[in-house]
Amino acid sequence: MDTSQGSKVVLVTGASSGIGEACAELLSVRKHVVYGTSRRPPEKPPVGYRMLALDVTQEDSVRRAVAELLEREGRIDVVVNNAGHALAGALEDTSVEEAWRQLDTNVLGVLRVCKAVLPHMRERRSGRIINIGSLGGVVGLPFQGLYSASKFALEGLTESLRQEVEAFGIQASLVEPGDVRTRLTDNRVRAEGSRDGSAYREPFEKVLAIIEKEEREGVPAEAVARKVLEVMEAREPDVRYSVGKLSQRAAVVAKALLPARTFEGLLMSMFGLKRR
Ligand SMILES: NC(=O)c1ccc[n+]([C@@H]2O[C@H](COP(=O)([O-])OP(=O)(O)OC[C@H]3O[C@@H](n4cnc5c(N)ncnc54)[C@H](OP(=O)(O)O)[C@@H]3O)[C@@H](O)[C@H]2O)c1
């Protein structure tokens, strides 16, 4: 699909705030026909794009939103799988139910949306899917194990998807942000087991405070939206695109170049964690 020309019909999941909202705003300003989604009706309708009700954890809800969009516009050119949330806590403190909710939204949510749009894209032999991963999906972060697992899963899912859909004229890519200033920080869910009585309480609180500070000082959501636009307009989109502070993007290069234990030691010292 050549997305460099003309107005595209774009579906952006999780557009009620943060990165999704910034994407919906930027793409609509660039004259694309944008549909954002939220689980709740917007308090006031956004300017320049429409909002649809969609909960990525509910297959019916995903199907209904995609059907409504297709009925209105007759096509979907681009999907930005952005909806997501963050769970924090030591792996030992995380219940299987909490883990399931994290993976259900961040991984199976993407699968549900892909399954809903792919038949239509295959039929048109054209389409582009942009999955919002994370640098936390390239580097495992302490006390964010399930969040990292969900974003690592998106790496594999997107690599596989690309190869499967290429013959149908469909391209899939990942955008991997570092820390971004959004509501994700305040919306973060803490594992129930990470409260008083957790053996990890002290390092968990210390690491989370560092992570939250970095997020609050992160790049604006508009920086990610600009990267999404770049991927949308690329003639031959690459597998992955990182976006964020140089120091955070450099971690990906360092992980590839340094011996694993050396890199791990650097990461741990960054988070104030000591080796035994
Ligand atoms: N902020 C960062 O530092 C950062 C870094 C790397 C990657 N990311 C990724 O960027 C994406 C967007 O996050 P953000 O930072 O912009 O956070 P945010 O401001 O909290 O926005 C999250 C969006 O996801 C939606 N959402 C959550 N659960 C959903 C569900 N079950 N079904 C449908 N929509 C759902 C929310 O919509 P409603 O609540 O209105 O339904 C909201 O619009 C996420 O995938 C996140 O992992 C963020």
Short mmCIF file of C-alpha atoms and ligand atoms in Angstrom, two decimals:
data_model
loop_
_atom_site.label_atom_id
_atom_site.label_comp_id
_atom_site.label_asym_id
_atom_site.label_seq_id
_atom_site.Cartn_x
_atom_site.Cartn_y
_atom_site.Cartn_z
CA MET A 1 0.00 0.00 0.00
CA ASP A 2 1.34 3.41 -0.91
CA THR A 3 0.17 5.63 1.95
CA SER A 4 2.23 8.62 0.87
CA GLN A 5 -0.64 10.02 -1.22
CA GLY A 6 -4.21 10.95 -0.38
CA SER A 7 -6.45 10.80 2.62
CA LYS A 8 -6.52 7.52 4.56
CA VAL A 9 -9.20 6.08 6.78
CA VAL A 10 -7.50 5.41 10.11
CA LEU A 11 -8.64 3.58 13.25
CA VAL A 12 -6.76 4.54 16.44
CA THR A 13 -7.58 2.47 19.51
CA GLY A 14 -7.33 4.13 22.92
CA ALA A 15 -7.69 7.70 21.65
CA SER A 16 -9.28 9.20 24.77
CA SER A 17 -5.89 10.36 26.08
CA GLY A 18 -2.13 10.29 25.67
CA ILE A 19 -0.51 8.82 22.58
CA GLY A 20 -3.78 7.71 20.96
CA GLU A 21 -5.33 11.15 21.34
CA ALA A 22 -2.18 12.80 19.95
CA CYS A 23 -2.24 10.41 16.96
CA ALA A 24 -5.94 11.09 16.29
CA GLU A 25 -5.35 14.85 16.47
CA LEU A 26 -2.26 14.91 14.25
CA LEU A 27 -3.64 12.54 11.62
CA SER A 28 -6.92 14.45 11.39
CA VAL A 29 -5.02 17.75 11.03
CA ARG A 30 -3.18 16.05 8.14
CA LYS A 31 -6.59 15.50 6.52
CA HIS A 32 -6.89 11.80 7.18
CA VAL A 33 -10.31 10.45 8.15
CA VAL A 34 -9.75 9.37 11.73
CA TYR A 35 -11.82 7.25 14.10
CA GLY A 36 -10.55 7.09 17.66
CA THR A 37 -11.88 4.72 20.27
CA SER A 38 -12.55 4.66 23.99
CA ARG A 39 -14.45 2.40 26.34
CA ARG A 40 -16.42 5.43 27.50
CA PRO A 41 -18.30 8.09 25.49
CA PRO A 42 -16.23 11.31 25.29
CA GLU A 43 -17.24 14.12 27.66
CA LYS A 44 -17.23 16.44 24.66
CA PRO A 45 -16.84 15.33 21.04
CA PRO A 46 -13.32 15.89 19.70
CA VAL A 47 -12.72 18.28 16.83
CA GLY A 48 -11.67 16.75 13.53
CA TYR A 49 -12.33 13.07 14.21
CA ARG A 50 -15.01 10.76 15.54
CA MET A 51 -14.93 8.51 18.55
CA LEU A 52 -16.29 4.96 18.62
CA ALA A 53 -17.00 2.81 21.67
CA LEU A 54 -14.50 -0.03 21.81
CA ASP A 55 -13.13 -2.26 24.55
CA VAL A 56 -10.25 -4.31 23.15
CA THR A 57 -10.89 -7.05 25.72
CA GLN A 58 -14.38 -7.72 24.26
CA GLU A 59 -14.52 -9.39 20.86
CA ASP A 60 -18.11 -8.21 20.19
CA SER A 61 -17.18 -4.64 21.03
CA VAL A 62 -14.23 -4.77 18.60
CA ARG A 63 -16.37 -6.29 15.84
CA ARG A 64 -19.13 -3.69 16.34
CA ALA A 65 -16.71 -0.76 16.15
CA VAL A 66 -15.01 -2.10 13.01
CA ALA A 67 -18.39 -2.81 11.38
CA GLU A 68 -19.61 0.72 12.17
CA LEU A 69 -16.46 2.25 10.71
CA LEU A 70 -16.74 0.14 7.55
CA GLU A 71 -20.41 1.04 7.18
CA ARG A 72 -19.60 4.76 7.44
CA GLU A 73 -16.43 4.88 5.31
CA GLY A 74 -16.43 1.68 3.26
CA ARG A 75 -12.77 1.00 4.06
CA ILE A 76 -10.05 0.98 6.70
CA ASP A 77 -6.59 1.84 5.42
CA VAL A 78 -4.61 2.05 8.65
CA VAL A 79 -5.02 0.69 12.17
CA VAL A 80 -3.01 2.05 15.09
CA ASN A 81 -3.18 -0.53 17.88
CA ASN A 82 -2.48 1.80 20.77
CA ALA A 83 -4.93 0.93 23.60
CA GLY A 84 -3.08 -0.37 26.60
CA HIS A 85 -2.42 -0.09 30.28
CA ALA A 86 0.48 -0.77 32.62
CA LEU A 87 0.66 -3.16 35.55
CA ALA A 88 3.49 -2.86 38.09
CA GLY A 89 4.69 -5.23 40.77
CA ALA A 90 7.20 -7.96 41.38
CA LEU A 91 6.40 -11.07 39.37
CA GLU A 92 6.04 -13.05 42.58
CA ASP A 93 3.51 -10.51 43.87
CA THR A 94 1.43 -10.57 40.69
CA SER A 95 -1.63 -12.80 40.65
CA VAL A 96 -2.44 -14.83 37.56
CA GLU A 97 -5.70 -12.83 37.24
CA GLU A 98 -3.77 -9.54 37.24
CA ALA A 99 -1.32 -10.95 34.71
CA TRP A 100 -4.20 -12.13 32.56
CA ARG A 101 -5.81 -8.65 32.51
CA GLN A 102 -2.50 -7.10 31.43
CA LEU A 103 -1.98 -9.57 28.61
CA ASP A 104 -5.67 -9.54 27.65
CA THR A 105 -5.60 -5.79 26.96
CA ASN A 106 -2.08 -5.30 25.63
CA VAL A 107 -1.67 -8.49 23.57
CA LEU A 108 -5.00 -10.20 22.93
CA GLY A 109 -6.57 -6.77 22.40
CA VAL A 110 -4.23 -6.26 19.46
CA LEU A 111 -5.04 -9.76 18.18
CA ARG A 112 -8.80 -9.07 18.38
CA VAL A 113 -8.47 -5.82 16.42
CA CYS A 114 -6.18 -7.45 13.82
CA LYS A 115 -8.62 -10.35 13.36
CA ALA A 116 -11.49 -7.90 12.88
CA VAL A 117 -9.77 -5.74 10.22
CA LEU A 118 -7.65 -8.27 8.33
CA PRO A 119 -10.46 -9.94 6.31
CA HIS A 120 -11.37 -6.49 4.98
CA MET A 121 -7.74 -5.51 4.31
CA ARG A 122 -7.02 -8.84 2.58
CA GLU A 123 -10.06 -8.36 0.34
CA ARG A 124 -8.81 -4.91 -0.67
CA ARG A 125 -5.23 -6.22 -0.86
CA SER A 126 -4.15 -3.15 1.04
CA GLY A 127 -3.69 -2.05 4.62
CA ARG A 128 -1.27 -0.97 7.26
CA ILE A 129 -1.17 -2.01 10.92
CA ILE A 130 0.92 -0.01 13.39
CA ASN A 131 1.31 -1.60 16.81
CA ILE A 132 2.39 0.61 19.71
CA GLY A 133 5.01 -1.45 21.51
CA SER A 134 7.50 -0.04 24.00
CA LEU A 135 11.21 0.11 24.68
CA GLY A 136 10.06 -1.96 27.69
CA GLY A 137 9.28 -4.60 25.08
CA VAL A 138 12.92 -4.69 23.99
CA VAL A 139 14.51 -4.40 27.43
CA GLY A 140 12.89 -6.22 30.38
CA LEU A 141 12.23 -3.71 33.17
CA PRO A 142 12.23 -4.64 36.87
CA PHE A 143 8.83 -4.67 38.59
CA GLN A 144 7.16 -4.25 35.21
CA GLY A 145 7.52 -7.90 34.26
CA LEU A 146 4.03 -8.43 32.92
CA TYR A 147 3.98 -5.08 31.12
CA SER A 148 7.34 -5.92 29.55
CA ALA A 149 6.06 -9.43 28.72
CA SER A 150 3.04 -7.91 26.96
CA LYS A 151 5.23 -5.61 24.87
CA PHE A 152 7.81 -8.34 24.12
CA ALA A 153 4.83 -10.39 22.90
CA LEU A 154 3.87 -7.58 20.51
CA GLU A 155 7.39 -7.71 19.05
CA GLY A 156 6.96 -11.37 18.11
CA LEU A 157 3.35 -10.95 17.05
CA THR A 158 4.23 -8.09 14.70
CA GLU A 159 7.27 -9.88 13.21
CA SER A 160 5.09 -12.93 12.50
CA LEU A 161 2.17 -10.90 11.19
CA ARG A 162 4.36 -8.99 8.72
CA GLN A 163 5.46 -12.18 7.04
CA GLU A 164 1.95 -13.63 6.89
CA VAL A 165 0.20 -10.60 5.40
CA GLU A 166 2.88 -9.25 3.03
CA ALA A 167 1.47 -11.28 0.12
CA PHE A 168 -1.91 -9.58 0.64
CA GLY A 169 -0.41 -6.10 0.28
CA ILE A 170 -0.63 -5.44 4.03
CA GLN A 171 2.24 -4.09 6.12
CA ALA A 172 2.69 -4.24 9.87
CA SER A 173 5.17 -2.27 12.00
CA LEU A 174 5.98 -1.50 15.60
CA VAL A 175 6.45 1.92 17.13
CA GLU A 176 8.44 1.56 20.37
CA PRO A 177 8.25 4.64 22.60
CA GLY A 178 10.52 5.23 25.57
CA ASP A 179 9.00 7.26 28.39
CA VAL A 180 6.14 9.52 27.31
CA ARG A 181 4.21 12.03 29.44
CA THR A 182 0.67 10.61 29.52
CA ARG A 183 -1.99 9.40 31.93
CA LEU A 184 -0.40 5.93 31.83
CA THR A 185 1.60 6.89 34.92
CA ASP A 186 -1.46 7.79 37.02
CA ASN A 187 -3.52 4.96 35.52
CA ARG A 188 -0.86 2.34 36.33
CA VAL A 189 -2.30 -0.62 38.24
CA ARG A 190 -0.23 -1.94 41.16
CA ALA A 191 -0.37 -5.66 41.84
CA GLU A 192 -2.38 -6.26 45.02
CA GLY A 193 0.44 -8.37 46.43
CA SER A 194 2.92 -5.50 46.20
CA ARG A 195 1.42 -3.75 49.24
CA ASP A 196 2.51 -4.16 52.88
CA GLY A 197 3.99 -7.55 53.57
CA SER A 198 5.66 -7.90 50.16
CA ALA A 199 9.28 -9.04 50.35
CA TYR A 200 9.94 -6.67 47.43
CA ARG A 201 8.21 -3.61 48.91
CA GLU A 202 11.28 -1.40 49.32
CA PRO A 203 13.01 -1.99 45.96
CA PHE A 204 9.63 -1.97 44.21
CA GLU A 205 8.75 1.49 45.57
CA LYS A 206 12.24 2.78 44.76
CA VAL A 207 12.20 1.49 41.18
CA LEU A 208 8.63 2.62 40.55
CA ALA A 209 9.47 6.14 41.76
CA ILE A 210 12.35 6.25 39.22
CA ILE A 211 10.14 4.91 36.43
CA GLU A 212 7.34 7.39 37.20
CA LYS A 213 9.76 10.32 37.38
CA GLU A 214 11.19 9.33 33.98
CA GLU A 215 7.67 9.09 32.53
CA ARG A 216 6.66 12.50 33.91
CA GLU A 217 9.82 13.93 32.31
CA GLY A 218 9.31 11.90 29.13
CA VAL A 219 8.73 13.17 25.62
CA PRO A 220 5.28 14.57 24.75
CA ALA A 221 2.75 12.22 23.17
CA GLU A 222 2.94 14.34 19.99
CA ALA A 223 6.46 12.98 19.37
CA VAL A 224 5.04 9.47 19.13
CA ALA A 225 2.20 10.70 16.92
CA ARG A 226 4.75 12.19 14.51
CA LYS A 227 6.54 8.82 14.38
CA VAL A 228 3.24 7.05 13.67
CA LEU A 229 2.60 9.49 10.80
CA GLU A 230 6.11 8.76 9.46
CA VAL A 231 5.37 5.01 9.50
CA MET A 232 2.01 5.61 7.84
CA GLU A 233 3.64 7.55 5.05
CA ALA A 234 6.69 5.28 4.56
CA ARG A 235 6.71 3.58 1.17
CA GLU A 236 8.29 0.39 2.59
CA PRO A 237 7.72 0.55 6.34
CA ASP A 238 10.37 -1.06 8.50
CA VAL A 239 9.72 -3.63 11.25
CA ARG A 240 10.29 -1.26 14.17
CA TYR A 241 10.76 2.42 14.94
CA SER A 242 11.87 3.68 18.34
CA VAL A 243 10.95 7.12 19.63
CA GLY A 244 11.89 8.95 22.81
CA LYS A 245 14.90 10.35 24.59
CA LEU A 246 18.22 9.44 22.98
CA SER A 247 19.50 7.97 26.28
CA GLN A 248 16.58 5.53 26.33
CA ARG A 249 16.81 4.60 22.66
CA ALA A 250 20.55 4.05 23.18
CA ALA A 251 19.68 1.27 25.64
CA VAL A 252 18.44 -0.82 22.72
CA VAL A 253 21.77 -0.45 20.95
CA ALA A 254 23.67 -1.13 24.18
CA LYS A 255 21.66 -4.32 24.74
CA ALA A 256 22.58 -5.53 21.26
CA LEU A 257 26.27 -4.70 21.65
CA LEU A 258 27.19 -5.39 25.28
CA PRO A 259 27.60 -8.78 26.96
CA ALA A 260 24.23 -9.63 28.56
CA ARG A 261 25.42 -9.51 32.17
CA THR A 262 27.21 -6.20 31.63
CA PHE A 263 24.08 -4.65 30.18
CA GLU A 264 21.96 -6.10 32.99
CA GLY A 265 24.36 -4.65 35.58
CA LEU A 266 24.06 -1.20 33.99
CA LEU A 267 20.28 -1.42 33.99
CA MET A 268 20.18 -2.57 37.62
CA SER A 269 22.45 0.24 38.77
CA MET A 270 20.26 2.72 36.89
CA PHE A 271 17.33 1.50 38.98
CA GLY A 272 19.37 1.44 42.19
CA LEU A 273 19.29 -2.37 42.38
CA LYS A 274 22.40 -4.08 43.74
CA ARG A 275 23.92 -7.34 42.64
CA ARG A 276 24.24 -9.83 45.47
N1 LIG B 1 3.38 6.56 28.31
C1 LIG B 1 4.48 5.87 28.09
O1 LIG B 1 5.55 6.15 28.67
C2 LIG B 1 4.47 4.73 27.10
C3 LIG B 1 5.70 4.19 26.70
C4 LIG B 1 5.72 3.14 25.80
C5 LIG B 1 4.53 2.64 25.30
N2 LIG B 1 3.33 3.17 25.70
C6 LIG B 1 2.11 2.57 25.16
O2 LIG B 1 1.33 3.56 24.53
C7 LIG B 1 -0.03 3.15 24.52
C8 LIG B 1 -0.90 4.31 24.96
O3 LIG B 1 -0.61 4.63 26.30
P1 LIG B 1 -0.59 6.12 26.87
O4 LIG B 1 0.74 6.32 27.45
O5 LIG B 1 -1.10 7.08 25.88
O6 LIG B 1 -1.60 5.94 28.12
P2 LIG B 1 -3.00 6.58 28.49
O7 LIG B 1 -2.97 8.06 28.39
O8 LIG B 1 -3.38 5.95 29.80
O9 LIG B 1 -3.98 6.04 27.34
C9 LIG B 1 -4.37 4.70 27.28
C10 LIG B 1 -5.50 4.55 26.28
O10 LIG B 1 -5.82 3.15 26.18
C11 LIG B 1 -7.22 3.00 26.32
N3 LIG B 1 -7.54 1.70 26.91
C12 LIG B 1 -7.07 1.14 28.05
N4 LIG B 1 -7.62 -0.06 28.24
C13 LIG B 1 -8.44 -0.28 27.17
C14 LIG B 1 -9.30 -1.34 26.76
N5 LIG B 1 -9.45 -2.46 27.50
N6 LIG B 1 -9.99 -1.24 25.60
C15 LIG B 1 -9.87 -0.12 24.86
N7 LIG B 1 -9.10 0.93 25.19
C16 LIG B 1 -8.39 0.84 26.33
C17 LIG B 1 -7.68 4.17 27.18
O11 LIG B 1 -9.01 4.45 26.80
P3 LIG B 1 -10.30 4.43 27.77
O12 LIG B 1 -9.83 4.29 29.19
O13 LIG B 1 -10.96 5.74 27.48
O14 LIG B 1 -11.09 3.26 27.27
C18 LIG B 1 -6.76 5.28 26.73
O15 LIG B 1 -7.30 5.96 25.63
C19 LIG B 1 -0.12 1.92 25.42
O16 LIG B 1 -0.15 0.76 24.63
C20 LIG B 1 1.18 1.99 26.22
O17 LIG B 1 1.61 0.74 26.66
C21 LIG B 1 3.27 4.21 26.58
#
